[in-house]
Amino acid sequence: QVQLVESGGGLVQPGGSLRLSCAPSERIFSRYSTGWYRQAPGKERELVALNTIYGSANYADSVKGRFTISRDIAKNTVYLQMNSLKPEDTAVYYCNVHTVSNDNYWGQGTQVTVSS
């Protein structure tokens, strides 16, 4: 069973930056899309950013212009660069991989807290 290992969360002041990383525990040979989701206390999990199998990126309106999803194929790692962070970005962030053969994998979640 493939596991997604996340890192990079933490506490940051408003206006600061963080970069989240996500790496599968083993190479995934199917083509796949990658996404970052987040879940704040008392709220449903929401899509933050998606990198499709075609290489295009889509973002939630709330993070457009501030967050960037990217993928390093050589390192088999997915990133979420988060700039100009706001308190409302505080949530547990989850990495997701969805293959064309319909396998779906989730990371364990990493806490991001934006507070002064």
JSON list of C-alpha atoms in Angstrom, two decimals:
[
{"chain": "A", "resi": 1, "resn": "GLN", "atom": "CA", "xyz": [0.00, 0.00, 0.00]},
{"chain": "A", "resi": 2, "resn": "VAL", "atom": "CA", "xyz": [1.48, 3.32, -1.07]},
{"chain": "A", "resi": 3, "resn": "GLN", "atom": "CA", "xyz": [1.79, 5.88, 1.69]},
{"chain": "A", "resi": 4, "resn": "LEU", "atom": "CA", "xyz": [2.20, 9.60, 1.19]},
{"chain": "A", "resi": 5, "resn": "VAL", "atom": "CA", "xyz": [4.66, 11.22, 3.57]},
{"chain": "A", "resi": 6, "resn": "GLU", "atom": "CA", "xyz": [4.07, 14.90, 4.21]},
{"chain": "A", "resi": 7, "resn": "SER", "atom": "CA", "xyz": [6.30, 17.49, 5.81]},
{"chain": "A", "resi": 8, "resn": "GLY", "atom": "CA", "xyz": [6.72, 21.24, 6.12]},
{"chain": "A", "resi": 9, "resn": "GLY", "atom": "CA", "xyz": [3.82, 22.35, 8.29]},
{"chain": "A", "resi": 10, "resn": "GLY", "atom": "CA", "xyz": [4.21, 24.53, 11.33]},
{"chain": "A", "resi": 11, "resn": "LEU", "atom": "CA", "xyz": [3.48, 27.87, 12.95]},
{"chain": "A", "resi": 12, "resn": "VAL", "atom": "CA", "xyz": [3.99, 31.03, 10.93]},
{"chain": "A", "resi": 13, "resn": "GLN", "atom": "CA", "xyz": [3.04, 34.66, 11.35]},
{"chain": "A", "resi": 14, "resn": "PRO", "atom": "CA", "xyz": [0.54, 36.32, 9.02]},
{"chain": "A", "resi": 15, "resn": "GLY", "atom": "CA", "xyz": [2.25, 37.30, 5.80]},
{"chain": "A", "resi": 16, "resn": "GLY", "atom": "CA", "xyz": [4.80, 34.53, 6.13]},
{"chain": "A", "resi": 17, "resn": "SER", "atom": "CA", "xyz": [5.53, 31.55, 3.93]},
{"chain": "A", "resi": 18, "resn": "LEU", "atom": "CA", "xyz": [5.70, 27.79, 4.22]},
{"chain": "A", "resi": 19, "resn": "ARG", "atom": "CA", "xyz": [6.43, 25.00, 1.77]},
{"chain": "A", "resi": 20, "resn": "LEU", "atom": "CA", "xyz": [4.73, 21.65, 2.16]},
{"chain": "A", "resi": 21, "resn": "SER", "atom": "CA", "xyz": [6.22, 18.50, 0.66]},
{"chain": "A", "resi": 22, "resn": "CYS", "atom": "CA", "xyz": [4.64, 15.17, -0.14]},
{"chain": "A", "resi": 23, "resn": "ALA", "atom": "CA", "xyz": [6.44, 12.04, -1.30]},
{"chain": "A", "resi": 24, "resn": "PRO", "atom": "CA", "xyz": [5.02, 8.58, -1.97]},
{"chain": "A", "resi": 25, "resn": "SER", "atom": "CA", "xyz": [6.67, 5.76, -0.04]},
{"chain": "A", "resi": 26, "resn": "GLU", "atom": "CA", "xyz": [7.25, 3.99, -3.36]},
{"chain": "A", "resi": 27, "resn": "ARG", "atom": "CA", "xyz": [7.22, 5.05, -6.96]},
{"chain": "A", "resi": 28, "resn": "ILE", "atom": "CA", "xyz": [3.79, 5.21, -8.55]},
{"chain": "A", "resi": 29, "resn": "PHE", "atom": "CA", "xyz": [3.97, 4.02, -12.12]},
{"chain": "A", "resi": 30, "resn": "SER", "atom": "CA", "xyz": [0.54, 5.09, -13.26]},
{"chain": "A", "resi": 31, "resn": "ARG", "atom": "CA", "xyz": [-0.07, 8.59, -14.45]},
{"chain": "A", "resi": 32, "resn": "TYR", "atom": "CA", "xyz": [-1.67, 10.56, -11.67]},
{"chain": "A", "resi": 33, "resn": "SER", "atom": "CA", "xyz": [-2.95, 13.90, -10.56]},
{"chain": "A", "resi": 34, "resn": "THR", "atom": "CA", "xyz": [-1.79, 15.43, -7.30]},
{"chain": "A", "resi": 35, "resn": "GLY", "atom": "CA", "xyz": [-3.69, 17.70, -5.01]},
{"chain": "A", "resi": 36, "resn": "TRP", "atom": "CA", "xyz": [-3.53, 19.49, -1.71]},
{"chain": "A", "resi": 37, "resn": "TYR", "atom": "CA", "xyz": [-6.61, 19.70, 0.47]},
{"chain": "A", "resi": 38, "resn": "ARG", "atom": "CA", "xyz": [-7.17, 21.30, 3.84]},
{"chain": "A", "resi": 39, "resn": "GLN", "atom": "CA", "xyz": [-9.57, 20.94, 6.71]},
{"chain": "A", "resi": 40, "resn": "ALA", "atom": "CA", "xyz": [-10.09, 23.59, 9.35]},
{"chain": "A", "resi": 41, "resn": "PRO", "atom": "CA", "xyz": [-11.79, 22.81, 12.68]},
{"chain": "A", "resi": 42, "resn": "GLY", "atom": "CA", "xyz": [-15.54, 22.45, 12.23]},
{"chain": "A", "resi": 43, "resn": "LYS", "atom": "CA", "xyz": [-15.31, 22.67, 8.46]},
{"chain": "A", "resi": 44, "resn": "GLU", "atom": "CA", "xyz": [-15.33, 20.18, 5.61]},
{"chain": "A", "resi": 45, "resn": "ARG", "atom": "CA", "xyz": [-12.20, 19.22, 3.74]},
{"chain": "A", "resi": 46, "resn": "GLU", "atom": "CA", "xyz": [-11.71, 21.47, 0.74]},
{"chain": "A", "resi": 47, "resn": "LEU", "atom": "CA", "xyz": [-9.54, 21.38, -2.34]},
{"chain": "A", "resi": 48, "resn": "VAL", "atom": "CA", "xyz": [-6.75, 23.96, -2.25]},
{"chain": "A", "resi": 49, "resn": "ALA", "atom": "CA", "xyz": [-4.72, 23.16, -5.35]},
{"chain": "A", "resi": 50, "resn": "LEU", "atom": "CA", "xyz": [-4.71, 20.50, -8.04]},
{"chain": "A", "resi": 51, "resn": "ASN", "atom": "CA", "xyz": [-2.06, 19.50, -10.52]},
{"chain": "A", "resi": 52, "resn": "THR", "atom": "CA", "xyz": [-3.75, 17.43, -13.23]},
{"chain": "A", "resi": 53, "resn": "ILE", "atom": "CA", "xyz": [-2.25, 14.57, -15.23]},
{"chain": "A", "resi": 54, "resn": "TYR", "atom": "CA", "xyz": [-1.97, 17.03, -18.11]},
{"chain": "A", "resi": 55, "resn": "GLY", "atom": "CA", "xyz": [0.23, 19.32, -16.04]},
{"chain": "A", "resi": 56, "resn": "SER", "atom": "CA", "xyz": [-2.25, 22.13, -15.56]},
{"chain": "A", "resi": 57, "resn": "ALA", "atom": "CA", "xyz": [-2.80, 23.64, -12.12]},
{"chain": "A", "resi": 58, "resn": "ASN", "atom": "CA", "xyz": [-6.06, 24.73, -10.56]},
{"chain": "A", "resi": 59, "resn": "TYR", "atom": "CA", "xyz": [-6.53, 26.65, -7.34]},
{"chain": "A", "resi": 60, "resn": "ALA", "atom": "CA", "xyz": [-9.27, 27.55, -4.94]},
{"chain": "A", "resi": 61, "resn": "ASP", "atom": "CA", "xyz": [-10.21, 31.20, -5.30]},
{"chain": "A", "resi": 62, "resn": "SER", "atom": "CA", "xyz": [-9.13, 31.86, -1.72]},
{"chain": "A", "resi": 63, "resn": "VAL", "atom": "CA", "xyz": [-5.49, 30.94, -2.47]},
{"chain": "A", "resi": 64, "resn": "LYS", "atom": "CA", "xyz": [-5.03, 32.11, -6.07]},
{"chain": "A", "resi": 65, "resn": "GLY", "atom": "CA", "xyz": [-1.94, 34.25, -6.43]},
{"chain": "A", "resi": 66, "resn": "ARG", "atom": "CA", "xyz": [-0.57, 33.12, -3.06]},
{"chain": "A", "resi": 67, "resn": "PHE", "atom": "CA", "xyz": [-0.15, 29.34, -3.33]},
{"chain": "A", "resi": 68, "resn": "THR", "atom": "CA", "xyz": [1.69, 27.35, -5.97]},
{"chain": "A", "resi": 69, "resn": "ILE", "atom": "CA", "xyz": [1.52, 23.60, -6.51]},
{"chain": "A", "resi": 70, "resn": "SER", "atom": "CA", "xyz": [4.46, 21.94, -8.21]},
{"chain": "A", "resi": 71, "resn": "ARG", "atom": "CA", "xyz": [5.90, 18.53, -8.82]},
{"chain": "A", "resi": 72, "resn": "ASP", "atom": "CA", "xyz": [9.49, 17.33, -9.07]},
{"chain": "A", "resi": 73, "resn": "ILE", "atom": "CA", "xyz": [9.31, 14.14, -11.09]},
{"chain": "A", "resi": 74, "resn": "ALA", "atom": "CA", "xyz": [12.96, 13.26, -10.50]},
{"chain": "A", "resi": 75, "resn": "LYS", "atom": "CA", "xyz": [12.49, 13.48, -6.73]},
{"chain": "A", "resi": 76, "resn": "ASN", "atom": "CA", "xyz": [9.00, 11.99, -6.92]},
{"chain": "A", "resi": 77, "resn": "THR", "atom": "CA", "xyz": [7.81, 14.81, -4.68]},
{"chain": "A", "resi": 78, "resn": "VAL", "atom": "CA", "xyz": [4.91, 17.24, -4.76]},
{"chain": "A", "resi": 79, "resn": "TYR", "atom": "CA", "xyz": [5.12, 20.69, -3.20]},
{"chain": "A", "resi": 80, "resn": "LEU", "atom": "CA", "xyz": [2.76, 23.40, -2.09]},
{"chain": "A", "resi": 81, "resn": "GLN", "atom": "CA", "xyz": [4.42, 26.78, -1.75]},
{"chain": "A", "resi": 82, "resn": "MET", "atom": "CA", "xyz": [2.29, 29.03, 0.42]},
{"chain": "A", "resi": 83, "resn": "ASN", "atom": "CA", "xyz": [3.03, 32.75, 0.52]},
{"chain": "A", "resi": 84, "resn": "SER", "atom": "CA", "xyz": [1.27, 35.70, 2.15]},
{"chain": "A", "resi": 85, "resn": "LEU", "atom": "CA", "xyz": [-0.35, 33.37, 4.63]},
{"chain": "A", "resi": 86, "resn": "LYS", "atom": "CA", "xyz": [-3.46, 34.49, 6.46]},
{"chain": "A", "resi": 87, "resn": "PRO", "atom": "CA", "xyz": [-5.01, 33.30, 9.72]},
{"chain": "A", "resi": 88, "resn": "GLU", "atom": "CA", "xyz": [-7.83, 31.78, 7.69]},
{"chain": "A", "resi": 89, "resn": "ASP", "atom": "CA", "xyz": [-5.31, 29.46, 6.04]},
{"chain": "A", "resi": 90, "resn": "THR", "atom": "CA", "xyz": [-4.94, 27.67, 9.36]},
{"chain": "A", "resi": 91, "resn": "ALA", "atom": "CA", "xyz": [-5.89, 24.02, 8.85]},
{"chain": "A", "resi": 92, "resn": "VAL", "atom": "CA", "xyz": [-4.60, 20.51, 8.52]},
{"chain": "A", "resi": 93, "resn": "TYR", "atom": "CA", "xyz": [-3.28, 20.11, 5.00]},
{"chain": "A", "resi": 94, "resn": "TYR", "atom": "CA", "xyz": [-3.50, 16.77, 3.19]},
{"chain": "A", "resi": 95, "resn": "CYS", "atom": "CA", "xyz": [-1.73, 15.57, 0.11]},
{"chain": "A", "resi": 96, "resn": "ASN", "atom": "CA", "xyz": [-3.65, 13.45, -2.38]},
{"chain": "A", "resi": 97, "resn": "VAL", "atom": "CA", "xyz": [-2.63, 11.30, -5.33]},
{"chain": "A", "resi": 98, "resn": "HIS", "atom": "CA", "xyz": [-5.25, 9.97, -7.72]},
{"chain": "A", "resi": 99, "resn": "THR", "atom": "CA", "xyz": [-4.09, 7.63, -10.47]},
{"chain": "A", "resi": 100, "resn": "VAL", "atom": "CA", "xyz": [-5.67, 7.08, -13.88]},
{"chain": "A", "resi": 101, "resn": "SER", "atom": "CA", "xyz": [-6.42, 3.53, -12.71]},
{"chain": "A", "resi": 102, "resn": "ASN", "atom": "CA", "xyz": [-8.53, 5.10, -9.97]},
{"chain": "A", "resi": 103, "resn": "ASP", "atom": "CA", "xyz": [-6.26, 4.42, -7.01]},
{"chain": "A", "resi": 104, "resn": "ASN", "atom": "CA", "xyz": [-6.57, 7.15, -4.41]},
{"chain": "A", "resi": 105, "resn": "TYR", "atom": "CA", "xyz": [-3.94, 7.88, -1.76]},
{"chain": "A", "resi": 106, "resn": "TRP", "atom": "CA", "xyz": [-3.90, 10.36, 1.12]},
{"chain": "A", "resi": 107, "resn": "GLY", "atom": "CA", "xyz": [-1.17, 11.73, 3.32]},
{"chain": "A", "resi": 108, "resn": "GLN", "atom": "CA", "xyz": [-1.47, 11.74, 7.09]},
{"chain": "A", "resi": 109, "resn": "GLY", "atom": "CA", "xyz": [-1.97, 15.49, 7.23]},
{"chain": "A", "resi": 110, "resn": "THR", "atom": "CA", "xyz": [0.27, 18.30, 8.42]},
{"chain": "A", "resi": 111, "resn": "GLN", "atom": "CA", "xyz": [-0.83, 21.18, 10.63]},
{"chain": "A", "resi": 112, "resn": "VAL", "atom": "CA", "xyz": [-0.42, 24.73, 9.37]},
{"chain": "A", "resi": 113, "resn": "THR", "atom": "CA", "xyz": [-1.12, 27.47, 11.90]},
{"chain": "A", "resi": 114, "resn": "VAL", "atom": "CA", "xyz": [-1.01, 31.13, 10.92]},
{"chain": "A", "resi": 115, "resn": "SER", "atom": "CA", "xyz": [-1.00, 33.32, 13.99]},
{"chain": "A", "resi": 116, "resn": "SER", "atom": "CA", "xyz": [0.82, 36.26, 15.50]}
]
